[in-house]
Amino acid sequence: MLLRVIGYLLVIEALFMLIPMIFALWYHEKSIWDFLISASIAGFSGAGMMMLRPKSKDMGKREAILLTALIWVILSFFGMQPFLLAGTHHSVTDAFFETMSGFTTTGASVLNTLEGVPHSILVWRCVVQWIGGLGIILFTLAVVPMLNYSGGMQLFNAEVTGMTHDKLRPRVSLTAKSLWGIYIVFTAILIILLNFSDMNFFDAFCHGLSTMSTGGFSTSDMSINQWNSIYVRIVMCIFMFLGGVNFSLLYNIITGKSGNPFKNTAFKCYVWILIIGYLAFVVNIIIKGYAKDWTDLTIDPLFQAISIMSSTGITQPDFHNWGSLSFMVVLMMMVMGACAGSTSGGAKVDRFVVLFKFLKNEFYKMMHPQAVTTVTINGKGTPSSVVQKTLAFLFLYIMVVCVGGLIISLLGMPLSDSLFCSLSAISNTGLGTDITGISANYGLVSDATKWLLCLIMLIGRLELFTILLLFTPTFWKK
C-alpha cells in the first residue's frame, strides 16, 4: 500500500515537470530533453507502483508516519534528476540538497550564480518550492480520493503543521481541496499583480510561486533587489504575510465562517510580533545611521520582518550592516516562525502562546498551590496532553539545533556559524552565515554537512516527531 501511494505521487511529480518543459520549449532550451527524461523515469516508476494490488488498503498511524518520511525523500531523489542532467549541479549531493531545500521551502542554494542557468531549471526550483509549501501529501489527498478511505486522516496529521489538526470539511479530501484551492487562487493573484511591475511573466511566475510558498528562491543573484521596486516589495509583503497565516483561518474568513481574525490568539500574536520586530529594525537603522529616505524606515524594515517571520528568507542588500539588535530579532523570529497550518517554518507562534500561558499559570500556582488552571487558546481550554506535547516539541527543537550545530562544527565549520546553519535549516528559513554569505551559498560547505542539513531541513518541515520517531526502537515494534 505504501508503494502504491508513492506511485501516485511520482506520477504527480512527473506531471509537474511539464511546467518547466513548457518554459524550455518557449525559450528554445536543450534542457527540455532533461525534463522529458526525468518525467519519463518518474512517471513510469510511479505507474509501475500504482499497478500493485495490496491485500489491505488500510493504513494506521505507523504506516502514515513512515510513508510521509519516505515520500519527501523519494520525491527529492527523483526531483533532483533535471539538475544533474542539465549540468547545473555537478554532484548528487548538490542536486539533492537543492531539491530538498526546495521541497522544504528552505531556499538555501548551492549555486554560485544564477547567470546562465536555463530558465526551465529556475522554474523547476520554484515549482518544487510551491509543491512543498502547503504539502506534497496534502496535494495528493486532494486529487486521489482513494486515500480518503485508507488512512487519509493519518497522512493529513503526519504532514500538516500544528499542534492539532481540525478538518474543515467532513472528508479529509475535501479539506485538502479547500486548502489547496485557496493556495492556488492566492498564487494566481500574486503572479498577476507582479506582472504589473517591471517583471516579465517568467520572473513574475517564479517569484509568485516562491513567495506564496514562503520559499525564497529567485531568478536573479540580487533577488527582488534586481527590480528595486517599491510596488514589488509591497505586493510581496502582503503575500508573504498571508503565507504565514493559518490557511484554515483564511478559509473560514473567505467563506464567512470567521469574522474577526484577531479573535484568533495565534494570529493576533503573529501580528504583534511582526510589529515589534519592525520597530526593532527601525530603531537599529536609526542608530546605525542607514536611514537615507522614507523607504529605509518603512518598506524595507517591514519587508525584512515579514520575510524572516514567514521563513521566506529574502534579505535587504545592507541587512548585514543593521547591527546586533537586528540579528537578535532575526534569531527570535527564525525560532518562532509564523502560524501553524501555514507555509512558513519555525516552531510556530501557536506553540509559544501555549508555552507562555503555561508558564504564567505555573507562576500563579506557586502563590496559589490549590488553584486549578488551564491554558486557554481562542477562549477554549487546551487538553493537558496537547500542552505536554508542545513542551516536548520545543525541547526537541532546541536539542536538534544544538546537536546538529555541534556535529556541523566537528565537520569543520566554526561553532557560531554551525549553530546558525542548524537553526536556519530546521526553521526552513535558509539564511546564510559568515561562511556561506548572507545570500546563503551552501556550495562552500562540505558534502557531509550538506547531507546533515538536508536531514535537519526535513525534520523541521515535518515538525520533528514524524522523522525522529523513525529513529526510535518503539516505532519498529508491533
Coordinates of C-alpha atoms in Angstrom, one line a residue:
M1 CA 0.0 0.0 0.0
L2 CA 2.9 2.4 0.8
L3 CA 4.5 1.7 -2.6
R4 CA 1.2 2.3 -4.4
V5 CA 0.7 5.7 -2.8
I6 CA 4.3 6.6 -3.6
G7 CA 3.5 5.6 -7.2
Y8 CA 0.6 8.2 -7.3
L9 CA 3.0 10.9 -6.0
L10 CA 5.7 10.1 -8.6
V11 CA 3.2 10.4 -11.4
I12 CA 2.0 13.7 -10.0
E13 CA 5.7 14.9 -9.8
A14 CA 6.2 13.8 -13.4
L15 CA 3.2 15.9 -14.4
F16 CA 4.6 18.9 -12.6
M17 CA 7.8 18.6 -14.6
L18 CA 5.7 19.5 -17.7
I19 CA 5.6 23.1 -16.4
P20 CA 9.4 23.7 -16.8
M21 CA 9.3 21.8 -20.1
I22 CA 6.9 24.4 -21.4
F23 CA 9.3 27.1 -20.5
A24 CA 12.2 25.2 -22.0
L25 CA 10.2 24.9 -25.2
W26 CA 9.3 28.6 -25.1
Y27 CA 13.0 29.7 -24.7
H28 CA 14.3 27.0 -27.1
E29 CA 16.5 25.4 -24.4
K30 CA 18.1 22.0 -24.7
S31 CA 17.0 21.2 -21.1
I32 CA 13.6 20.2 -22.5
W33 CA 15.2 16.7 -23.0
D34 CA 16.5 16.7 -19.5
F35 CA 12.9 17.2 -18.1
L36 CA 11.4 14.8 -20.7
I37 CA 13.8 12.0 -19.5
S38 CA 13.3 12.9 -15.8
A39 CA 9.5 13.0 -16.2
S40 CA 9.5 9.7 -18.0
I41 CA 11.6 8.0 -15.3
A42 CA 9.4 9.3 -12.5
G43 CA 6.2 8.7 -14.5
F44 CA 7.0 5.1 -15.5
S45 CA 8.3 4.3 -12.0
G46 CA 5.1 5.7 -10.5
A47 CA 2.9 3.9 -12.9
G48 CA 4.5 0.6 -12.1
M49 CA 3.9 1.1 -8.4
M50 CA 0.3 2.1 -9.0
M51 CA -0.3 -1.3 -10.6
L52 CA 0.3 -3.0 -7.3
R53 CA -2.8 -4.5 -5.7
P54 CA -2.3 -4.7 -1.9
K55 CA -4.3 -7.2 0.1
S56 CA -5.3 -4.4 2.5
K57 CA -5.7 -0.7 1.8
D58 CA -5.9 0.3 5.4
M59 CA -3.1 2.4 6.9
G60 CA -2.6 3.1 10.6
K61 CA -0.5 5.8 12.3
R62 CA 2.7 3.9 11.9
E63 CA 2.3 3.4 8.2
A64 CA 1.3 7.1 7.7
I65 CA 4.4 8.3 9.5
L66 CA 6.7 6.1 7.5
L67 CA 5.0 7.0 4.2
T68 CA 5.3 10.7 4.9
A69 CA 9.0 10.5 5.6
L70 CA 9.6 8.2 2.6
I71 CA 7.7 10.4 0.2
W72 CA 9.7 13.6 0.9
V73 CA 13.0 11.7 0.4
I74 CA 11.9 9.7 -2.7
L75 CA 10.4 12.7 -4.4
S76 CA 13.6 14.7 -3.7
F77 CA 15.7 11.9 -5.3
F78 CA 13.5 11.9 -8.5
G79 CA 13.2 15.7 -8.4
M80 CA 17.0 16.2 -8.5
Q81 CA 17.4 14.5 -11.9
P82 CA 16.8 17.6 -14.0
F83 CA 19.6 19.4 -12.1
L84 CA 22.0 16.6 -12.8
L85 CA 21.1 16.1 -16.4
A86 CA 21.2 19.8 -17.2
G87 CA 24.7 20.0 -15.6
T88 CA 23.8 22.9 -13.3
H89 CA 24.7 20.7 -10.3
H90 CA 27.8 18.6 -10.6
S91 CA 27.2 16.0 -7.9
V92 CA 24.3 14.0 -6.4
T93 CA 24.9 15.8 -3.1
D94 CA 24.5 19.3 -4.5
A95 CA 21.4 18.3 -6.6
F96 CA 19.7 16.5 -3.7
F97 CA 20.5 19.5 -1.4
E98 CA 18.9 21.9 -3.8
T99 CA 15.8 19.7 -4.2
M100 CA 15.3 19.1 -0.5
S101 CA 15.9 22.8 0.1
G102 CA 13.1 23.5 -2.4
F103 CA 10.6 20.9 -1.2
T104 CA 11.0 22.0 2.4
T105 CA 10.8 25.7 1.3
T106 CA 14.1 26.5 3.0
G107 CA 15.5 28.3 0.0
A108 CA 19.2 27.6 0.6
S109 CA 21.1 27.0 -2.6
V110 CA 24.5 25.6 -3.7
L111 CA 24.6 27.7 -6.9
N112 CA 27.3 30.3 -7.0
T113 CA 25.4 32.3 -9.6
L114 CA 22.1 32.1 -11.5
E115 CA 23.6 33.7 -14.6
G116 CA 23.5 31.3 -17.5
V117 CA 21.2 28.8 -15.6
P118 CA 18.4 27.7 -18.0
H119 CA 15.0 29.3 -17.5
S120 CA 13.4 25.8 -17.1
I121 CA 15.8 24.9 -14.2
L122 CA 14.9 28.2 -12.5
V123 CA 11.3 27.4 -12.9
W124 CA 11.7 23.9 -11.6
R125 CA 13.4 25.2 -8.4
C126 CA 10.3 27.4 -7.8
V127 CA 7.8 24.7 -8.7
V128 CA 9.4 22.4 -6.2
Q129 CA 9.1 25.0 -3.5
W130 CA 5.5 25.7 -4.4
I131 CA 4.6 21.9 -4.2
G132 CA 6.3 21.6 -0.8
G133 CA 4.8 24.9 0.5
L134 CA 1.4 23.5 1.5
G135 CA 2.5 19.9 1.4
I136 CA 3.1 17.1 -1.0
I137 CA 0.8 14.7 0.7
L138 CA -1.9 17.3 1.2
F139 CA -2.0 17.8 -2.6
T140 CA -2.3 14.0 -3.1
L141 CA -5.2 13.8 -0.7
A142 CA -6.9 16.4 -2.8
V143 CA -6.5 14.6 -6.1
V144 CA -6.6 10.9 -5.1
P145 CA -10.0 10.2 -3.5
M146 CA -8.9 6.6 -2.6
L147 CA -6.8 7.9 0.2
N148 CA -9.9 9.4 1.9
Y149 CA -10.8 5.8 2.9
S150 CA -7.4 4.4 3.6
G151 CA -5.5 6.3 6.1
G152 CA -6.1 9.8 4.7
M153 CA -6.6 11.4 8.1
Q154 CA -3.4 9.7 9.4
L155 CA -1.4 11.1 6.4
F156 CA -3.0 14.6 7.0
N157 CA -1.9 14.6 10.6
A158 CA 1.6 13.4 9.8
E159 CA 2.3 16.2 7.3
V160 CA 0.2 19.3 8.2
T161 CA 1.9 21.6 10.7
G162 CA 0.5 22.5 14.1
M163 CA -0.5 21.1 17.5
T164 CA -4.0 20.0 16.5
H165 CA -5.4 19.3 13.0
D166 CA -9.1 20.2 12.5
K167 CA -10.9 19.2 9.4
L168 CA -12.7 22.0 7.6
R169 CA -15.0 19.6 5.7
P170 CA -16.5 16.2 6.5
R171 CA -13.9 14.3 4.4
V172 CA -10.2 14.9 4.6
S173 CA -10.0 15.0 0.8
L174 CA -12.5 17.9 0.8
T175 CA -10.4 19.7 3.4
A176 CA -7.3 19.2 1.3
K177 CA -9.1 20.6 -1.8
S178 CA -10.3 23.6 0.1
L179 CA -6.8 24.5 1.4
W180 CA -5.2 23.9 -2.0
G181 CA -7.9 25.9 -3.7
I182 CA -7.0 29.0 -1.6
Y183 CA -3.3 28.4 -2.2
I184 CA -3.8 28.2 -6.0
V185 CA -6.0 31.3 -6.1
F186 CA -3.7 33.4 -4.0
T187 CA -0.7 32.3 -6.1
A188 CA -2.5 33.2 -9.3
I189 CA -3.5 36.7 -7.9
L190 CA 0.1 37.3 -6.8
I191 CA 1.5 36.3 -10.3
I192 CA -1.0 38.7 -12.0
L193 CA -0.1 41.6 -9.6
L194 CA 3.7 41.1 -10.1
N195 CA 3.1 41.3 -13.9
F196 CA 2.1 44.9 -13.4
S197 CA 5.6 45.7 -12.3
D198 CA 8.8 45.7 -14.3
M199 CA 9.0 41.9 -14.0
N200 CA 8.3 39.9 -17.2
F201 CA 6.0 36.9 -17.0
F202 CA 8.8 34.5 -16.4
D203 CA 10.1 36.4 -13.3
A204 CA 6.6 37.1 -12.0
F205 CA 5.7 33.4 -12.3
C206 CA 8.8 32.2 -10.5
H207 CA 8.6 34.8 -7.7
G208 CA 4.8 34.2 -7.4
L209 CA 5.5 30.5 -6.7
S210 CA 8.4 31.1 -4.3
T211 CA 6.7 33.9 -2.4
M212 CA 3.4 32.2 -1.8
S213 CA 5.2 29.1 -0.6
T214 CA 7.5 31.3 1.6
G215 CA 10.5 29.6 0.0
G216 CA 12.6 32.5 -1.3
F217 CA 14.2 31.1 -4.5
S218 CA 14.7 33.8 -7.1
T219 CA 15.6 34.2 -10.8
S220 CA 18.4 36.8 -10.1
D221 CA 21.5 36.8 -7.9
M222 CA 20.2 40.0 -6.4
S223 CA 16.8 38.5 -5.7
I224 CA 14.0 41.2 -5.7
N225 CA 16.6 43.9 -5.4
Q226 CA 17.2 43.4 -9.1
W227 CA 14.0 45.4 -9.7
N228 CA 14.3 48.0 -7.0
S229 CA 10.6 48.5 -7.0
I230 CA 8.5 49.7 -4.0
Y231 CA 5.4 48.2 -5.7
V232 CA 7.1 44.7 -5.8
R233 CA 8.1 44.9 -2.2
I234 CA 4.6 45.9 -1.0
V235 CA 2.9 43.2 -3.0
M236 CA 5.4 40.5 -1.7
C237 CA 4.9 41.8 1.8
I238 CA 1.2 41.2 1.6
F239 CA 1.5 37.7 0.2
M240 CA 4.4 36.6 2.5
F241 CA 2.2 37.7 5.4
L242 CA -0.7 35.7 4.0
G243 CA 1.7 32.7 3.6
G244 CA 2.4 32.9 7.3
V245 CA -1.3 32.8 8.3
N246 CA -3.1 29.5 9.1
F247 CA -4.8 28.5 5.8
S248 CA -7.7 27.1 7.8
L249 CA -8.3 30.6 9.3
L250 CA -8.0 32.1 5.8
Y251 CA -10.6 29.6 4.5
N252 CA -13.0 30.4 7.3
I253 CA -12.6 34.2 6.7
I254 CA -13.2 33.8 3.0
T255 CA -16.3 31.6 3.4
G256 CA -17.7 33.8 6.2
K257 CA -17.3 31.2 9.0
S258 CA -15.0 33.5 10.9
G259 CA -15.4 37.3 11.0
N260 CA -12.7 39.0 13.1
P261 CA -9.3 37.2 12.6
F262 CA -8.0 39.0 15.7
K263 CA -10.2 36.7 17.8
N264 CA -7.7 34.0 16.9
T265 CA -4.9 34.1 19.5
A266 CA -2.1 32.9 17.3
F267 CA -2.9 35.3 14.5
K268 CA -3.1 38.2 17.0
C269 CA 0.4 37.3 18.4
Y270 CA 1.7 36.8 14.9
V271 CA 0.8 40.4 14.0
W272 CA 2.2 41.8 17.3
I273 CA 5.5 40.1 16.9
L274 CA 5.8 41.5 13.4
I275 CA 5.1 45.0 14.7
I276 CA 7.7 44.6 17.5
G277 CA 10.2 43.2 15.0
Y278 CA 9.6 46.0 12.6
L279 CA 10.1 48.7 15.3
A280 CA 13.3 47.0 16.5
F281 CA 14.6 47.1 12.9
V282 CA 13.7 50.8 12.6
V283 CA 15.4 51.6 15.9
N284 CA 18.6 49.8 14.8
I285 CA 18.6 51.5 11.4
I286 CA 18.3 54.9 13.0
I287 CA 21.1 54.2 15.5
K288 CA 23.4 52.9 12.7
G289 CA 22.5 56.0 10.5
Y290 CA 21.3 54.0 7.5
A291 CA 18.1 56.0 7.0
K292 CA 18.6 57.8 3.7
D293 CA 14.9 58.1 2.6
W294 CA 11.4 57.2 3.8
T295 CA 11.6 53.6 2.4
D296 CA 14.5 52.8 4.8
L297 CA 12.3 53.4 7.8
T298 CA 9.0 52.0 6.3
I299 CA 9.0 49.4 3.5
D300 CA 12.5 47.9 3.9
P301 CA 12.3 47.0 7.7
L302 CA 8.7 45.8 7.3
F303 CA 9.7 43.7 4.3
Q304 CA 12.6 42.2 6.3
A305 CA 10.4 41.5 9.4
I306 CA 7.7 39.6 7.3
S307 CA 10.4 37.8 5.2
I308 CA 12.1 36.4 8.3
M309 CA 8.9 35.7 10.3
S310 CA 7.3 33.8 7.4
S311 CA 10.6 32.0 6.8
T312 CA 10.8 33.3 3.2
G313 CA 14.4 34.4 4.0
I314 CA 14.8 37.2 1.4
T315 CA 17.1 39.9 2.8
Q316 CA 17.8 43.5 2.1
P317 CA 21.2 44.3 0.5
D318 CA 22.5 46.1 3.5
F319 CA 20.8 43.9 6.1
H320 CA 24.1 42.5 7.5
N321 CA 25.0 46.1 8.5
W322 CA 21.9 46.8 10.5
G323 CA 23.6 45.7 13.8
S324 CA 23.4 43.2 16.7
L325 CA 19.9 44.2 17.8
S326 CA 18.6 43.3 14.3
F327 CA 20.5 40.0 14.4
M328 CA 18.9 39.1 17.8
V329 CA 15.4 39.9 16.5
V330 CA 16.1 37.7 13.4
L331 CA 17.1 34.8 15.7
M332 CA 13.9 35.2 17.7
M333 CA 11.7 35.3 14.6
M334 CA 13.5 32.3 13.0
V335 CA 12.8 30.2 16.0
M336 CA 9.2 31.3 16.4
G337 CA 8.1 31.2 12.8
A338 CA 4.5 32.2 11.8
C339 CA 1.2 30.4 12.4
A340 CA 0.6 26.7 12.4
G341 CA -1.1 25.4 9.3
S342 CA 0.7 28.0 7.1
T343 CA 3.5 27.5 4.6
S344 CA 6.1 29.0 7.0
G345 CA 8.8 27.2 9.0
G346 CA 9.9 27.6 12.6
A347 CA 8.4 26.2 15.8
K348 CA 5.2 28.2 15.1
V349 CA 3.7 31.1 17.2
D350 CA 0.9 28.8 18.4
R351 CA 3.3 26.7 20.5
F352 CA 4.9 29.8 22.1
V353 CA 1.5 31.0 23.0
V354 CA 0.9 27.7 24.8
L355 CA 4.4 27.9 26.4
F356 CA 3.9 31.4 27.8
K357 CA 0.4 30.8 29.1
F358 CA 1.6 27.6 30.7
L359 CA 4.5 29.5 32.4
K360 CA 2.0 32.2 33.5
N361 CA -0.1 29.5 35.1
E362 CA 2.9 27.9 36.9
F363 CA 3.9 31.3 38.4
Y364 CA 0.3 31.8 39.6
K365 CA 0.2 28.3 41.2
M366 CA 3.4 29.0 43.1
M367 CA 1.4 31.6 45.1
H368 CA -1.9 29.7 45.0
P369 CA -1.0 26.0 45.2
Q370 CA -4.6 24.8 45.3
A371 CA -5.7 26.7 42.2
V372 CA -6.8 24.8 39.2
T373 CA -5.6 26.4 36.0
T374 CA -5.8 25.7 32.3
V375 CA -4.2 27.0 29.1
T376 CA -6.9 28.8 27.1
I377 CA -6.5 29.3 23.4
N378 CA -9.2 31.1 21.4
G379 CA -11.4 31.1 24.5
K380 CA -11.2 27.3 24.9
G381 CA -9.2 25.1 27.3
T382 CA -6.3 23.2 25.9
P383 CA -6.0 19.5 26.9
S384 CA -3.0 18.7 29.1
S385 CA -1.8 16.2 26.5
V386 CA -1.5 19.0 23.9
V387 CA 0.4 21.2 26.4
Q388 CA 2.8 18.3 27.2
K389 CA 3.4 17.6 23.5
T390 CA 4.0 21.3 22.9
L391 CA 6.6 21.5 25.6
A392 CA 8.3 18.3 24.4
F393 CA 8.3 19.7 20.9
L394 CA 10.0 22.9 21.9
F395 CA 12.6 21.0 23.9
L396 CA 13.3 18.7 21.0
Y397 CA 13.5 21.7 18.7
I398 CA 16.4 23.2 20.8
M399 CA 18.1 19.8 21.1
V400 CA 18.1 19.3 17.3
V401 CA 19.6 22.8 16.8
C402 CA 22.3 22.2 19.4
V403 CA 23.2 18.6 18.3
G404 CA 23.1 19.5 14.6
G405 CA 25.2 22.5 15.2
L406 CA 27.8 20.5 17.2
I407 CA 28.1 17.9 14.6
I408 CA 28.5 20.5 11.8
S409 CA 31.2 22.2 13.9
L410 CA 33.0 18.8 14.1
L411 CA 32.9 18.7 10.3
G412 CA 35.0 21.8 10.1
M413 CA 32.7 24.9 10.5
P414 CA 33.1 27.4 13.3
L415 CA 30.7 26.7 16.2
S416 CA 28.7 30.0 15.9
D417 CA 28.2 29.5 12.2
S418 CA 27.3 25.8 12.6
L419 CA 24.6 26.6 15.2
F420 CA 23.2 29.3 13.0
C421 CA 23.1 27.0 9.9
S422 CA 21.4 24.3 12.0
L423 CA 18.8 26.9 13.2
S424 CA 18.3 28.2 9.6
A425 CA 17.8 24.6 8.3
I426 CA 15.3 23.5 11.0
S427 CA 13.3 26.7 10.7
N428 CA 13.3 26.4 6.9
T429 CA 14.5 30.0 6.5
G430 CA 17.7 29.4 4.5
L431 CA 19.7 32.4 5.7
G432 CA 23.4 32.1 5.5
T433 CA 26.3 33.0 7.8
D434 CA 29.8 34.4 7.5
I435 CA 30.8 31.1 5.9
T436 CA 28.0 30.9 3.3
G437 CA 27.4 34.6 2.9
I438 CA 24.1 36.4 3.7
S439 CA 22.7 35.1 0.4
A440 CA 23.2 31.5 1.6
N441 CA 25.5 29.9 -0.9
Y442 CA 25.8 26.5 0.7
G443 CA 28.1 25.3 -2.1
L444 CA 31.0 26.2 0.1
V445 CA 30.3 23.7 2.9
S446 CA 31.4 20.1 2.9
D447 CA 29.3 17.3 1.4
A448 CA 28.8 15.7 4.8
T449 CA 27.4 19.0 6.1
K450 CA 25.0 19.2 3.2
W451 CA 23.5 15.8 3.9
L452 CA 23.1 16.6 7.6
L453 CA 21.4 19.9 6.7
C454 CA 19.1 18.0 4.4
L455 CA 18.1 15.8 7.3
I456 CA 17.6 18.9 9.6
M457 CA 15.5 20.7 6.9
L458 CA 13.3 17.6 6.6
I459 CA 13.0 17.3 10.4
G460 CA 11.9 21.0 10.6
R461 CA 9.4 20.8 7.7
L462 CA 7.7 17.7 9.1
E463 CA 7.8 19.1 12.6
L464 CA 10.3 16.8 14.4
F465 CA 8.2 13.9 15.6
T466 CA 7.4 12.4 12.1
I467 CA 11.1 12.0 11.4
L468 CA 12.6 11.4 14.8
L469 CA 10.1 8.6 15.6
L470 CA 11.8 6.6 12.8
F471 CA 14.9 6.5 14.9
T472 CA 13.2 5.0 18.0
P473 CA 13.0 1.2 18.6
T474 CA 9.4 1.6 19.7
F475 CA 8.3 2.6 16.2
W476 CA 9.5 -0.6 14.7
K477 CA 8.0 -2.9 17.3
K478 CA 4.4 -4.0 17.0

